[in-house]
XYZ file of C-alpha atoms in Angstrom:
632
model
C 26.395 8.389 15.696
C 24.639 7.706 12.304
C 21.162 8.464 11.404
C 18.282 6.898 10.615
C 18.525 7.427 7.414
C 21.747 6.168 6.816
C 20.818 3.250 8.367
C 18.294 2.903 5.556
C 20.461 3.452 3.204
C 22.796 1.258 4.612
C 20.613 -1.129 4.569
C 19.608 -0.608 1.229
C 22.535 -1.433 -0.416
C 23.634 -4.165 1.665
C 20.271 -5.935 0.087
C 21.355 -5.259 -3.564
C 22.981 -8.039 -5.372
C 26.423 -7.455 -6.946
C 25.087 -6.732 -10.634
C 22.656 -3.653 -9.432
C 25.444 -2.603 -6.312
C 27.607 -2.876 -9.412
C 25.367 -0.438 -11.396
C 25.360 2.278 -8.242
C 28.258 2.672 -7.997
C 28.853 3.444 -11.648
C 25.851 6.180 -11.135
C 28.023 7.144 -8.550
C 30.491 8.157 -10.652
C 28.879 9.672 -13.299
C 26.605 11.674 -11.744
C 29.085 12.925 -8.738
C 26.646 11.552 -6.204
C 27.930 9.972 -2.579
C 25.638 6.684 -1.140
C 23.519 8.572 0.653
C 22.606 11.390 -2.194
C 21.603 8.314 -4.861
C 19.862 6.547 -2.013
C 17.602 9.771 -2.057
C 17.236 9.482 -5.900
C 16.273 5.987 -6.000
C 13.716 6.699 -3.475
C 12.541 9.677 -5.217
C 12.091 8.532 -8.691
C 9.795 5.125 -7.210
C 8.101 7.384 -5.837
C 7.551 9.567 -8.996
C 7.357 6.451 -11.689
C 4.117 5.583 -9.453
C 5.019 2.000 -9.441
C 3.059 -0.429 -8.577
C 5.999 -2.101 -6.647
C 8.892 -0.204 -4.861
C 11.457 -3.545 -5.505
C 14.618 -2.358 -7.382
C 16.000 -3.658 -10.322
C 18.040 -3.289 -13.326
C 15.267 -1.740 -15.540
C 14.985 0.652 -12.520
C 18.254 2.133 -12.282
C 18.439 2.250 -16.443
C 15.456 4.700 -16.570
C 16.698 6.594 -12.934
C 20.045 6.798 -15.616
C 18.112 8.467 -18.262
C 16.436 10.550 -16.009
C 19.646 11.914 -14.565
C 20.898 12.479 -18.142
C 17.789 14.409 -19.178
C 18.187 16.735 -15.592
C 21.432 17.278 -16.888
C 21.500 18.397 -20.297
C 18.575 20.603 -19.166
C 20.897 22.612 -16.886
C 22.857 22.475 -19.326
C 20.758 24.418 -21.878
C 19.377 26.412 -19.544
C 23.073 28.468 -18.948
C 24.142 31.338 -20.685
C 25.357 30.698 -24.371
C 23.859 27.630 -24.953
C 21.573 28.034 -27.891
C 17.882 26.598 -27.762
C 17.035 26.486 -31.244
C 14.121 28.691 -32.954
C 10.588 27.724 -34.393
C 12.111 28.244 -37.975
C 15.791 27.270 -40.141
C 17.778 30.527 -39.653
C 19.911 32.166 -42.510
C 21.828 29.489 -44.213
C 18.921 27.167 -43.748
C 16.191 29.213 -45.130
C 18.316 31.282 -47.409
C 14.788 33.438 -47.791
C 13.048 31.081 -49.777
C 9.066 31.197 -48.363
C 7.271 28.620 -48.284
C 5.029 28.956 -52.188
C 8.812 28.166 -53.213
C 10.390 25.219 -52.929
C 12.273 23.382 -55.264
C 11.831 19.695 -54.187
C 8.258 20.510 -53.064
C 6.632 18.503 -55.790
C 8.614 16.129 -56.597
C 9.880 12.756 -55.558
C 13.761 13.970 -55.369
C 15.461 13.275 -52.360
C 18.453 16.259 -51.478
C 21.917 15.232 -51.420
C 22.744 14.373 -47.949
C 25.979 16.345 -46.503
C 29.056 15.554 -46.752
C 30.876 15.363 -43.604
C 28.156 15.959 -40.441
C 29.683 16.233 -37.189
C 26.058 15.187 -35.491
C 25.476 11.242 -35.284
C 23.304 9.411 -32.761
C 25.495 7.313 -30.830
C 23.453 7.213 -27.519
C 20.388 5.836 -29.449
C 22.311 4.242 -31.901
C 24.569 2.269 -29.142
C 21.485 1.219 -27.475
C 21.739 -2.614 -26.571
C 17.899 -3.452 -25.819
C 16.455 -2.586 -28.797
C 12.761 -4.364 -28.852
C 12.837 -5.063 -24.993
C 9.409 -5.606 -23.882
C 8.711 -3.276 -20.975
C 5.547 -4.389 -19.919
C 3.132 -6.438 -21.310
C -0.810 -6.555 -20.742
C -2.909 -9.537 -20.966
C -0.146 -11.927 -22.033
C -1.903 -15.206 -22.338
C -3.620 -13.733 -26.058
C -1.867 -14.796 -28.685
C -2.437 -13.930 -32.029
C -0.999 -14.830 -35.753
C 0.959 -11.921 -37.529
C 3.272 -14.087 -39.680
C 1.467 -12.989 -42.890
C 0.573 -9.525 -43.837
C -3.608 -9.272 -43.292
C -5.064 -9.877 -46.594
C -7.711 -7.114 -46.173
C -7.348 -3.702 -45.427
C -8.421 -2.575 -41.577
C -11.445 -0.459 -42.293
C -11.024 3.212 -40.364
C -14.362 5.263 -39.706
C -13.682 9.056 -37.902
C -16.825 9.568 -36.081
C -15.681 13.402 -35.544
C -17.285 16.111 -37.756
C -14.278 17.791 -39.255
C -15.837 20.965 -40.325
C -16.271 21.801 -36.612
C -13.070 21.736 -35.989
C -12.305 24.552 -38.933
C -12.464 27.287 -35.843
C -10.119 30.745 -35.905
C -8.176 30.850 -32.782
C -7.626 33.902 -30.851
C -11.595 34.610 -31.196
C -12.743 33.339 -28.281
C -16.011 35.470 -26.739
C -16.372 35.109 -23.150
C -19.713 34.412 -23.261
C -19.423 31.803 -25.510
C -16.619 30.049 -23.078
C -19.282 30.737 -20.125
C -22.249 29.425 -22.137
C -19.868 26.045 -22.522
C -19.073 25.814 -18.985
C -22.375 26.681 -17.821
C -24.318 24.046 -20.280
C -22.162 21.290 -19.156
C -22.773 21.649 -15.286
C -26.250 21.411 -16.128
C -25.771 18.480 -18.283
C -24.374 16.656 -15.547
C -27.149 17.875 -13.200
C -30.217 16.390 -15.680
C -27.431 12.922 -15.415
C -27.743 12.788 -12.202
C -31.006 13.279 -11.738
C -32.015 10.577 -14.760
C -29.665 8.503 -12.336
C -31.514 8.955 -9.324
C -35.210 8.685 -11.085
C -33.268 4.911 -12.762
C -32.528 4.152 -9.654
C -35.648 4.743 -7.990
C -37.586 2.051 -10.103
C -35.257 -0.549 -9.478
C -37.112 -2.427 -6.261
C -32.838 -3.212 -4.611
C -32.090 0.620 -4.722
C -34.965 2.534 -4.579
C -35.606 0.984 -1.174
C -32.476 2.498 0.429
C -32.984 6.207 -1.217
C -34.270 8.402 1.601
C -36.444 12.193 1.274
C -32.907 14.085 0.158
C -32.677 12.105 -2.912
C -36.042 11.796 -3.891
C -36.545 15.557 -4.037
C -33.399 15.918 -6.321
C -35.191 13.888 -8.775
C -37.320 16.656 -9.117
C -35.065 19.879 -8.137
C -31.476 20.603 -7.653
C -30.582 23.224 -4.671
C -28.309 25.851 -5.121
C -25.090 25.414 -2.547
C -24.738 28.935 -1.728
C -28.777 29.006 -0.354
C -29.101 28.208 3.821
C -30.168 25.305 4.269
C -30.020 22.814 7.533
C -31.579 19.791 6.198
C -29.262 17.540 3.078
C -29.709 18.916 -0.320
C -28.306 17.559 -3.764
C -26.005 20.125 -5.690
C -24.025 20.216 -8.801
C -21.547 22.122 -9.899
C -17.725 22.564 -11.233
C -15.112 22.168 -8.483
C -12.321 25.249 -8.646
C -9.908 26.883 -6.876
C -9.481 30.143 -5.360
C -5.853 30.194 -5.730
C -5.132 32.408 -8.633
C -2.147 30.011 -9.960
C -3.987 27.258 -10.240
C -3.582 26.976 -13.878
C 0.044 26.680 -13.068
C -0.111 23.417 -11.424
C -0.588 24.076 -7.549
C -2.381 21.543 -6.015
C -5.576 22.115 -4.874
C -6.714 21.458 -1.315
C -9.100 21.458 1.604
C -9.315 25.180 2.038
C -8.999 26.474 -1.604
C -11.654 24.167 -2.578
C -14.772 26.158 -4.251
C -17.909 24.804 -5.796
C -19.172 26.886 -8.888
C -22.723 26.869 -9.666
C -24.487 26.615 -12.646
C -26.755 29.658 -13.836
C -29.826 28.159 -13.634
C -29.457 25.949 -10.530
C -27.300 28.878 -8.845
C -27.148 32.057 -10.328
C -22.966 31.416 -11.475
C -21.954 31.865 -7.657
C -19.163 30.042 -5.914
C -19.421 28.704 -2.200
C -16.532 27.441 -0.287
C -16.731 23.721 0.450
C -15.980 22.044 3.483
C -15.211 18.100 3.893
C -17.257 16.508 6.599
C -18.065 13.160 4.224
C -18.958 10.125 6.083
C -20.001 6.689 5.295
C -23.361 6.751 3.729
C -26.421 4.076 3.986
C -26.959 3.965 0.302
C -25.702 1.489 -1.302
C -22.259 1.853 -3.930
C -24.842 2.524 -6.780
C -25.344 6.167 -5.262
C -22.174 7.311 -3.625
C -18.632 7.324 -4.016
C -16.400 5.445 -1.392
C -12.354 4.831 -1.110
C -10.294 7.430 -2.225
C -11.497 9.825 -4.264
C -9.512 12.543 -6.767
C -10.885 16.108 -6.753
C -9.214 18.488 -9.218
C -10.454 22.060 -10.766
C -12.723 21.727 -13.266
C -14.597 18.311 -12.308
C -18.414 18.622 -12.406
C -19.258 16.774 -9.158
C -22.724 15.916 -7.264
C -22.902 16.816 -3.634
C -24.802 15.819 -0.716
C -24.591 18.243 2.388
C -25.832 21.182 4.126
C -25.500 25.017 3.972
C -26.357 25.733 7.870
C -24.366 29.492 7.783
C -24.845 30.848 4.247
C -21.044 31.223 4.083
C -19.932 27.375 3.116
C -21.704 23.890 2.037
C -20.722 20.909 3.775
C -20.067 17.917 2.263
C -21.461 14.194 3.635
C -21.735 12.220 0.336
C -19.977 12.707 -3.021
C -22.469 10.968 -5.738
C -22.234 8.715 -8.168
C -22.309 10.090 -12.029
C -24.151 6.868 -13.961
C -21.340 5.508 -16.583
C -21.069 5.676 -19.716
C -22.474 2.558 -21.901
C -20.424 0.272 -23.181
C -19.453 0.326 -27.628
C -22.280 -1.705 -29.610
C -21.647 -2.804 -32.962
C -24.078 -4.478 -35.510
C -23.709 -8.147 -35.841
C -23.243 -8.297 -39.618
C -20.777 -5.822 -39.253
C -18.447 -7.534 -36.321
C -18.960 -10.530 -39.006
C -17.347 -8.658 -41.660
C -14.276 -6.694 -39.493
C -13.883 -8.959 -36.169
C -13.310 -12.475 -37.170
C -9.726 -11.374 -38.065
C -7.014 -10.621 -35.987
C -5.571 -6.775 -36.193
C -2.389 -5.525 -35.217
C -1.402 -1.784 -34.218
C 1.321 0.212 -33.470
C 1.344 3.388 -31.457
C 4.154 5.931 -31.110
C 4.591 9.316 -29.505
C 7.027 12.006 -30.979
C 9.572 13.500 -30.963
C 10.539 11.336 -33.794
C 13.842 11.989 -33.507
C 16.699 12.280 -30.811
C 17.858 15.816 -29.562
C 21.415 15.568 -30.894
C 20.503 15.260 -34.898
C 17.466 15.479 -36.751
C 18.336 11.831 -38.754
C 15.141 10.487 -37.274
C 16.709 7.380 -36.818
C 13.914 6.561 -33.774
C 11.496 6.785 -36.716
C 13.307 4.602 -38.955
C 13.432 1.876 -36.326
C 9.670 2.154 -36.020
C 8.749 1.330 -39.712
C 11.110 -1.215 -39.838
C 9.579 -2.781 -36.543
C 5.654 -2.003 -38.583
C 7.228 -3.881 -41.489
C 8.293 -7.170 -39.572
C 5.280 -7.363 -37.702
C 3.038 -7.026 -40.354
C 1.202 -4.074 -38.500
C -2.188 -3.262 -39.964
C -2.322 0.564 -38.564
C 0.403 2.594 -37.363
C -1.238 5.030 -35.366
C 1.621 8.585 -35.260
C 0.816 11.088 -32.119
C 2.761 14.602 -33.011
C 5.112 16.639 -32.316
C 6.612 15.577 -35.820
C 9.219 18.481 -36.433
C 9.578 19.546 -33.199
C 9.728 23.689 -33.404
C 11.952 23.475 -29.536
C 15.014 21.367 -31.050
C 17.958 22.525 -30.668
C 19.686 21.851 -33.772
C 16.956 23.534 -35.999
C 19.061 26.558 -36.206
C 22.083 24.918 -37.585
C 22.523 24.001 -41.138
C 24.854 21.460 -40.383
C 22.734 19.141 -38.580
C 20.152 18.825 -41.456
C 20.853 15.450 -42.923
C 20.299 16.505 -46.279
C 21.282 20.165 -48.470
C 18.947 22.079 -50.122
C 16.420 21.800 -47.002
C 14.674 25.827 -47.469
C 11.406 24.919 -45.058
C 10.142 22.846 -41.950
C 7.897 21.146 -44.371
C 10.427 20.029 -46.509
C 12.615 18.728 -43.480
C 8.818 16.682 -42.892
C 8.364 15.720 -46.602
C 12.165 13.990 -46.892
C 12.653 12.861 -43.261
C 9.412 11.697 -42.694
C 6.970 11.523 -45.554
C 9.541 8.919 -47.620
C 9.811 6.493 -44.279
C 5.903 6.405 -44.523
C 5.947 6.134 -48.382
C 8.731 2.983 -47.259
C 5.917 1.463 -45.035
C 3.020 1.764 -47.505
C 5.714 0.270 -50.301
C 6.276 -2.823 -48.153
C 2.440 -2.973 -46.568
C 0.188 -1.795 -49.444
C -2.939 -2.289 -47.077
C -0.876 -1.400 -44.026
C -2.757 2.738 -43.226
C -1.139 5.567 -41.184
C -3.126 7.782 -39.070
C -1.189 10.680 -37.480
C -2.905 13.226 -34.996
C -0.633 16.676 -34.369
C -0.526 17.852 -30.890
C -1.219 21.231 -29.569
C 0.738 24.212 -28.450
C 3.825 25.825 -30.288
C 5.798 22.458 -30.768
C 4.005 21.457 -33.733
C 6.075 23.362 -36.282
C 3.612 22.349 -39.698
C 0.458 22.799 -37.761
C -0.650 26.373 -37.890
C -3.732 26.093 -35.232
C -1.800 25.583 -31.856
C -5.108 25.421 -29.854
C -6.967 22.513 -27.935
C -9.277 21.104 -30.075
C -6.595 21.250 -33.071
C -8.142 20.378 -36.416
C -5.933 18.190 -38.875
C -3.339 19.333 -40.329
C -4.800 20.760 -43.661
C -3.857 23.700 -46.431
C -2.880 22.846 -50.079
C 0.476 24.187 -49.808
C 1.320 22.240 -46.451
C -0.351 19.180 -48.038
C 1.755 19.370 -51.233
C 4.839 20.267 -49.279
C 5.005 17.183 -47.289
C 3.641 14.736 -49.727
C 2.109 12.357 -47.351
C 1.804 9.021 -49.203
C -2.180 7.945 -50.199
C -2.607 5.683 -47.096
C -1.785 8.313 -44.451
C -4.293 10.669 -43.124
C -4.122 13.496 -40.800
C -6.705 13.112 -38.040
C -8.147 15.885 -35.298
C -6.829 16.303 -31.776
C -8.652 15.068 -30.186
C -10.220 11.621 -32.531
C -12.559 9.052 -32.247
C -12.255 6.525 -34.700
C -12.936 2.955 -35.268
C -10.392 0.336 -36.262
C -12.327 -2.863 -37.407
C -15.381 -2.166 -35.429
C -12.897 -1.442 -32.199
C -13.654 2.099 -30.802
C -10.358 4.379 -29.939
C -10.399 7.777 -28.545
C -7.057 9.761 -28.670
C -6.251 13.094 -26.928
C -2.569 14.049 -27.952
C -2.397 16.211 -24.868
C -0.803 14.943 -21.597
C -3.427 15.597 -19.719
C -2.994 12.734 -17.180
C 0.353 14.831 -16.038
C -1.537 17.638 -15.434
C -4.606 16.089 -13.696
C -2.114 14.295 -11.263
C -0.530 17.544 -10.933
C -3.207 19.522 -9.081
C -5.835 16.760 -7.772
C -6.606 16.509 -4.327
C -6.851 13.050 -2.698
C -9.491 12.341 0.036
C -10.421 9.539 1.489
C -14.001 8.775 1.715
C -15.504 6.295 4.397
C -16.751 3.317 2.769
C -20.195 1.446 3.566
C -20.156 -2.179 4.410
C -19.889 -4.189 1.242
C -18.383 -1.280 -0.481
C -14.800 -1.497 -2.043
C -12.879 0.752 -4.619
C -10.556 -1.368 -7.019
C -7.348 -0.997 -4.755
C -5.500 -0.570 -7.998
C -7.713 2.631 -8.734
C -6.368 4.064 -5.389
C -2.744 3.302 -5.939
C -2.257 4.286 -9.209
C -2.607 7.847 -10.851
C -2.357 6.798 -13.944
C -5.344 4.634 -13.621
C -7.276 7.298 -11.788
C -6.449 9.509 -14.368
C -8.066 7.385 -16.758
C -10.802 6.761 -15.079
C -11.952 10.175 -14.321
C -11.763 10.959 -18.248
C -14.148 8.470 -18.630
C -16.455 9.336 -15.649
C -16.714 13.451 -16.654
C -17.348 12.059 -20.215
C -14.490 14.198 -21.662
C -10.621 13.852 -23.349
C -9.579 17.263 -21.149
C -11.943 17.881 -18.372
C -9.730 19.867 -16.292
C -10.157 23.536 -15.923
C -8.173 26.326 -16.135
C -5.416 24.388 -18.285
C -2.413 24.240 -18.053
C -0.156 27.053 -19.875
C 1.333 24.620 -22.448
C -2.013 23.926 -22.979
C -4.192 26.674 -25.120
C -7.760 25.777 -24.943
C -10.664 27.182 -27.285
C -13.103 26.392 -24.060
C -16.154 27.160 -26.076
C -15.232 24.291 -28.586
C -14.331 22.188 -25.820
C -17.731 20.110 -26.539
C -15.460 18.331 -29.278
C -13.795 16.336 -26.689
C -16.536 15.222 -25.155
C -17.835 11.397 -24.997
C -21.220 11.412 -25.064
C -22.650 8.063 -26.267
C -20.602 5.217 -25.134
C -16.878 4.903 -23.710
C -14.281 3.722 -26.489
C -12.786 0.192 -26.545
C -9.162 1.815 -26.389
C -8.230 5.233 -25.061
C -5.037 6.436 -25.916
C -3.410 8.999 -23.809
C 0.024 9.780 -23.948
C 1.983 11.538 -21.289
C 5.600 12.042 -20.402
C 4.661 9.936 -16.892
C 5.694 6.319 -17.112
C 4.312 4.001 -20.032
C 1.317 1.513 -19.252
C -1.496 -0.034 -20.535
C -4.379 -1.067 -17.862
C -8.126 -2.264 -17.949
C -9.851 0.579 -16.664
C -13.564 0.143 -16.271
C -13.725 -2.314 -19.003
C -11.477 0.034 -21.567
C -7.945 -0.526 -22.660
C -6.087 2.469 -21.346
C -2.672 3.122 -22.862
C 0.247 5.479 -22.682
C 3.102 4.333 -24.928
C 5.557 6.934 -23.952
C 7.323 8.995 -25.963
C 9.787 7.238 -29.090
C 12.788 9.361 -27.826
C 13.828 10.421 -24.035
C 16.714 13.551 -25.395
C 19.196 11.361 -26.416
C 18.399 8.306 -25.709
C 15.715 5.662 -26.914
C 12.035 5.832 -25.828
C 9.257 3.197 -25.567
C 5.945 2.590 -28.181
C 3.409 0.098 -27.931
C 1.888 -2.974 -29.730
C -1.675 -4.072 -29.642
C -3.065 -6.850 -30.629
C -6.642 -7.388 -30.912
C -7.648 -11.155 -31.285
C -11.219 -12.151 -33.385
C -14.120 -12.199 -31.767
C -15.167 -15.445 -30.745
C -17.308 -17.584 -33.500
C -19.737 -18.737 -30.922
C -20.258 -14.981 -29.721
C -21.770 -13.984 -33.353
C -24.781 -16.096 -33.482
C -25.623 -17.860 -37.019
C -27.320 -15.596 -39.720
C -30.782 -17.407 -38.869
C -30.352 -17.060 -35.530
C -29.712 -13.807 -34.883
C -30.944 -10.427 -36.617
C -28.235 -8.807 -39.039
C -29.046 -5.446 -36.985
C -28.437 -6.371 -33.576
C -26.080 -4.738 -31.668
C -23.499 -6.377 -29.753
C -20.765 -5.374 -27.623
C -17.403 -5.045 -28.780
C -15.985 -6.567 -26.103
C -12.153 -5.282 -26.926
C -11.011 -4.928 -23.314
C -11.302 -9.280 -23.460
C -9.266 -9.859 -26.283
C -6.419 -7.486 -26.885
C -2.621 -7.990 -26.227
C -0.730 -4.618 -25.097
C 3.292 -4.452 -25.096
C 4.971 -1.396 -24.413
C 8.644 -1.795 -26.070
C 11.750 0.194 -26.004
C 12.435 1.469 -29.779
C-alpha cells in the first residue's frame, strides 16, 4: 500500500504541465534520482530559497539544477586527489619572482595570451538567458538611460579611513570587553531617552504604568531578585560553546549578559513567559520576533528565584531617523536620474580564470550607460582551483596575484572608464582569506592600500578602493555596504518566537515570512552592519573596532548586503534592501543588480524664495528607485 508521501508526490507531478514534467525527468537522469528522491529536493530547496511562494516553475527547477551541480562538484573536490588550489601561483607560475619584481608591473603591456588552453567556459559561455530579469522591484519607475549622464555622480565616503589603518592579531581583551560593554549601555541610555519621549507625548504616556516610569530613571540588573516587573538591558548569548559555529540558539541556551555598570558583566538564564502587553506598539514588540547571540535587547519581567529572569514584554528600541539632505544640495545632485550597477565576486567561473562573468558586466555598464558600478570582492579568489596551474592563466608571463588583477581585471575597468569617462568604480574587498591582494583579512577591513599593490594593479583614475564596511553617498542617496554575508549567518542561529500581539497591533506579515527581510531589518534596528556575536569562523572580527560598523545617525537610503542566500531587493522600513547575488554560481552564471534612482520630484524642492538653501529634507530614495536583479 503506498504512503502518504508518495501520494504527495504523486500528486505533485500529476499537477506539472508537460514542459516542467519534461524538465524532471531530465533531472532525473542527470542527477540519478527516482520520483520520489527529486520530489524531496524540490521540496527542500523551496523551503531553503525562502520563497515567498511555494508554486513551481521553470526558473525553479533551473536554480534546483545549479544547485545540484554545485553539491556535486563539491564532493567531487572534496575526494582524495583532487587538487584545491593554493593562496599563491606555484612553481611555473611564480617562477620566484616576489612581488618588488615584476616586469609588466608598470606598464600598460598586456602578456601574450597562451597558445593552446585546454580550460574554456562553456557552461557560462552556453548560457541561453543572458540579461533575464529575475526579479524586479518597484516596476512602475521608469527612468531615461539612453544617453550617457552628462555630469559626473558625485561620491562622498562618510567613513574616517585612518581608523580603519588597525594591525590585526592585536586585539586586547579588554579593549573587545570595553566595546561590548559600552554598547549595551548605549542601548540602555536609548531606551530610556525612548521611554522619557514617550512619556511627554499625551497618546502614550497615558498607557505607561510604574515599571516603565522607573526605568526612565534606573535600569535593574536581571540577575538581582526581584518579584515586581523591572526593565533590563543587555546582550542576548548562548551557553552552548559552538555557537560561533552556527547552532541555533534556543529556549534553554538562551542567556542575557549584563552590562558592567547596570550588572556587574553577569549572565542570567532567561525564560519565555511573554504575553500580550497593554501598551501600545510604540513600547513593545509583537508578532514574531528573531532572537540571535549578540542582539542588545530590552526586557520586561521578573527575577522571583535569583536563578533566572522571566520574560513578559520584549521592548521597543526607538528607530533610527530617516537621511536629510540640504535643499540646495538635492537641487544640485537629485533632479537627475542615476543609474547603478552592483555585482558580487567571484568574478570569474571555477573552471578558468578568463573572467568572462566580468567581461559581460562592463559590457552590460557600457550599454546602459551606468553612472557607478559598485564591485563587492573576492576579486582573485585565493580558494580557486586552477590558481595552481599555469595552464589555466589566460595570459604568459603572469609572476603574481596582482598581476593576474592588473591584466584580468584592471584593463576591463580601464575599458569601462574609456567608453564612460564620467562613469566611477567603487570596489569594497571582503574579509577572510579569499581576498588574495588584500593583506588585512579582518572585519572591519580597510581599503585595499600599499604602493606596491597600488602600482601592481594599476587601477584606472576613476576607481577607488573603499572600506568594508562603507557608507557613502551617491548623488545625495545614502548606501551602506557590508561585504560580509552576514544575513546567512544571522538566519543561521536566530531563534523565532512568537510574541502575543495587543489589539490593533500587527507585524508586516512579510517581516515574519521572510528571513531575508528580517535580516535586514534587525541590522537596522541594533544600528550595526554585523551585530551578531561570536562570528562566525569565516568571519575574523577585530571586536574592539567593531564601532566602525555601526549606524549611528540616520539609516541609509540603500543597504547593500550580499549573501550566498537567494537574490532580492525589498523595502524594509523605508530602506532599499538588496542582495544581488553572487556574478558566478561554480560554473555557471550568477545574478547582479540594477538600480535606478528617478529625480526627485520638482514640486518636492520648494522655489529658492520659498524655502531656505539650508533646510534639510528627506531623501526619500525608498519612493523612487527601480531594482532588477539579472542573470549575467
Amino acid at each position: 500500500m503506498p504512503s502518504a508521501v508518495d501520494d504527495r508526490s504523486e500528486i505533485f507531478y500529476s499537477k506539472l504541465s508537460s514542459d516542467l514534467a519534461s524538465t524532471c525527468v531530465s533531472l532525473q537522469k542527470s542527477f540519478s534520482l527516482t520520483p520520489l528522491e527529486l520530489y524531496y529536493k524540490i521540496e527542500s530547496y523551496q523551503v531553503k530559497r525562502d520563497a515567498e511562494t511555494h508554486e513551481i516553475s521553470q526558473t525553479v527547477l533551473d536554480d534546483l539544477r545549479l544547485s545540484l551541480q554545485e553539491n556535486l562538484e563539491r564532493k567531487q573536490q572534496r575526494q582524495p586527489g583532487n587538487g584545491n588550489g593554493s593562496n599563491a601561483m606555484m612553481s611555473g607560475a611564480g617562477g620566484g619572482v616576489t612581488p618588488l619584481k615584476r616586469k609588466y608591473a608598470s606598464t600598460g603591456q598586456t602578456p601574450t595570451p597562451l597558445r593552446n588552453s585546454p580550460l574554456s567556459d562553456t557552461t557560462f559561455a552556453s548560457r541561453t538567458d543572458a540579461g533575464r530579469v529575475m526579479e524586479t522591484l518597484s516596476p512602475s519607475i521608469i527612468i531615461d538611460k539612453s544617453a550617457a549622464s552628462p555630469e559626473r555622480a558625485k561620491i562622498t565616503a562618510f567613513m574616517d579611513l585612518k581608523k580603519y589603518q588597525y594591525r590585526t592579531m592585536r586585539q586586547a581583551l579588554l579593549e573587545a570587553s570595553e566595546f561590548l560593554d559600552e554598547r549595551i549601555e548605549q542601548f540602555g541610555d536609548l531606551i530610556q531617552t525612548h521611554l522619557r519621549t514617550l512619556k511627554e507625548e499625551n497618546d502614550s504616556g497615558k498607557l505607561m504604568d510604574e515599571t516603565l516610569l522607573t526605568a526612565i530613571d534606573r535600569l535593574a540588573s536581571p540577575s538581582a531578585i526581584s518579584h515586581d516587573d523591572v526593565i533590563v538591558v543587555g546582550r542576548i548569548v548562548t551557553d552552548s560553546v559552538h555557537a560561533a559555529d552556527s547552532a541555533r540558539i534556543n529556549e534553554t541556551s538562551m542567556l542575557l549578559e549584563c552590562g558592567r555598570r547596570m550588572g556587574s558583566g553577569v549572565r542570567v538564564r532567561l525564560k519565555l513567559a511573554l504575553k500580550p502587553v497593554a501598551q501600545d506598539d510604540k513600547i513593545s514588540l509583537s508578532g514574531l520576533v528573531s532572537l540571535f547571540p549578540g542582539q542588545i535587547v530590552a526586557l520586561r519581567g521578573s527575577n522571583p528565584s535569583g536563578s533566572e529572569f522571566v520574560v513578559k514584554a520584549i521592548l521597543k528600541f526607538p528607530e533610527l531617523q530617516v537621511p536629510l539632505t540640504k535643499t540646495s544640495v538635492l537641487r544640485q545632485t537629485a533632479q537627475r536620474p542615476m543609474r547603478m550597477l552592483i555585482a558580487k565576486g567571484p568574478f570569474t567561473t571555477q573552471d578558468n580564470l578568463q573572467f568572462s562573468p566580468l567581461t559581460a558586466l562592463i559590457d552590460s555598464a557600457i550599454t546602459s550607460n551606468a553612472d557607478v558600478v559598485i564591485l563587492l570582492g573576492p576579486f582573485i579568489d585565493s580558494l580557486h582551483p586552477r590558481l595552481s596551474d599555469p595552464t589555466a592563466l589566460p595570459y604568459t608571463d603572469l609572476n603574481t596575484l596582482e598581476d593576474l588583477f592588473r591584466v584580468c581585471i584592471s584593463q576591463q575597468l580601464r575599458r569601462l572608464e574609456q567608453a564612460l569617462p564620467n562613469c566611477q568604480t567603487l570596489l569594497i574587498p571582503e574579509c577572510g582569506t579569499r581576498e588574495a591582494v588584500q593583506r588585512h583579512i579582518s572585519f572591519p577591513a580597510p581599503p585595499v592600500a600599499g604602493p606596491e599593490i597600488k602600482k601592481a594593479i594599476a587601477l584606472p583614475k576613476r576607481a577607488r578602493w573603499l572600506s568594508n564596511p562603507s557608507f557613502v553617498s551617491v548623488n545625495s542617496s545614502v548606501l551602506a555596504i557590508a561585504n560580509v554575508d552576514v544575513l546567512m549567518q544571522m538566519s543561521r542561529v536566530e531563534h523565532l518566537i512568537r510574541v502575543p500581539s495587543p489589539a490593533g497591533a500587527n507585524q508586516p506579515e512579510e517581516f515574519e515570512r521572510s528571513a531575508m527581510v528580517r535580516g535586514a531589518r534587525n541590522l537596522m534596528l541594533q544600528r550595526s552592519l554585523y551585530p551578531v556575536f561570536p562570528s562566525h569562523p569565516e568571519t575574523p572580527l577585530e571586536v574592539a573596532y567593531l564601532g566602525l560598523a555601526d549606524m549611528n545617525i540616520a539609516r541609509p537610503d540603500i543597504l547593500i548586503v550580499p549573501s550566498d542566500q537567494r537574490f532580492f531587493a525589498k523595502v524594509v522600513d523605508n530602506v532599499v534592501a538588496i542582495n544581488p547575488g553572487p556574478l558566478t554560481k561554480m560554473k555557471a552564471a550568477g545574478t547582479y543588480a540594477v538600480v535606478d534612482i528617478a529625480p526627485i520630484d520638482i514640486e518636492v524642492i520648494k522655489n529658492e524664495d520659498e524655502a531656505p538653501l539650508d533646510e534639510m529634507r528627506p531623501n526619500e530614495v525608498w519612493n523612487r528607485c527601480r531594482v532588477e536583479i539579472r542573470k549575467i
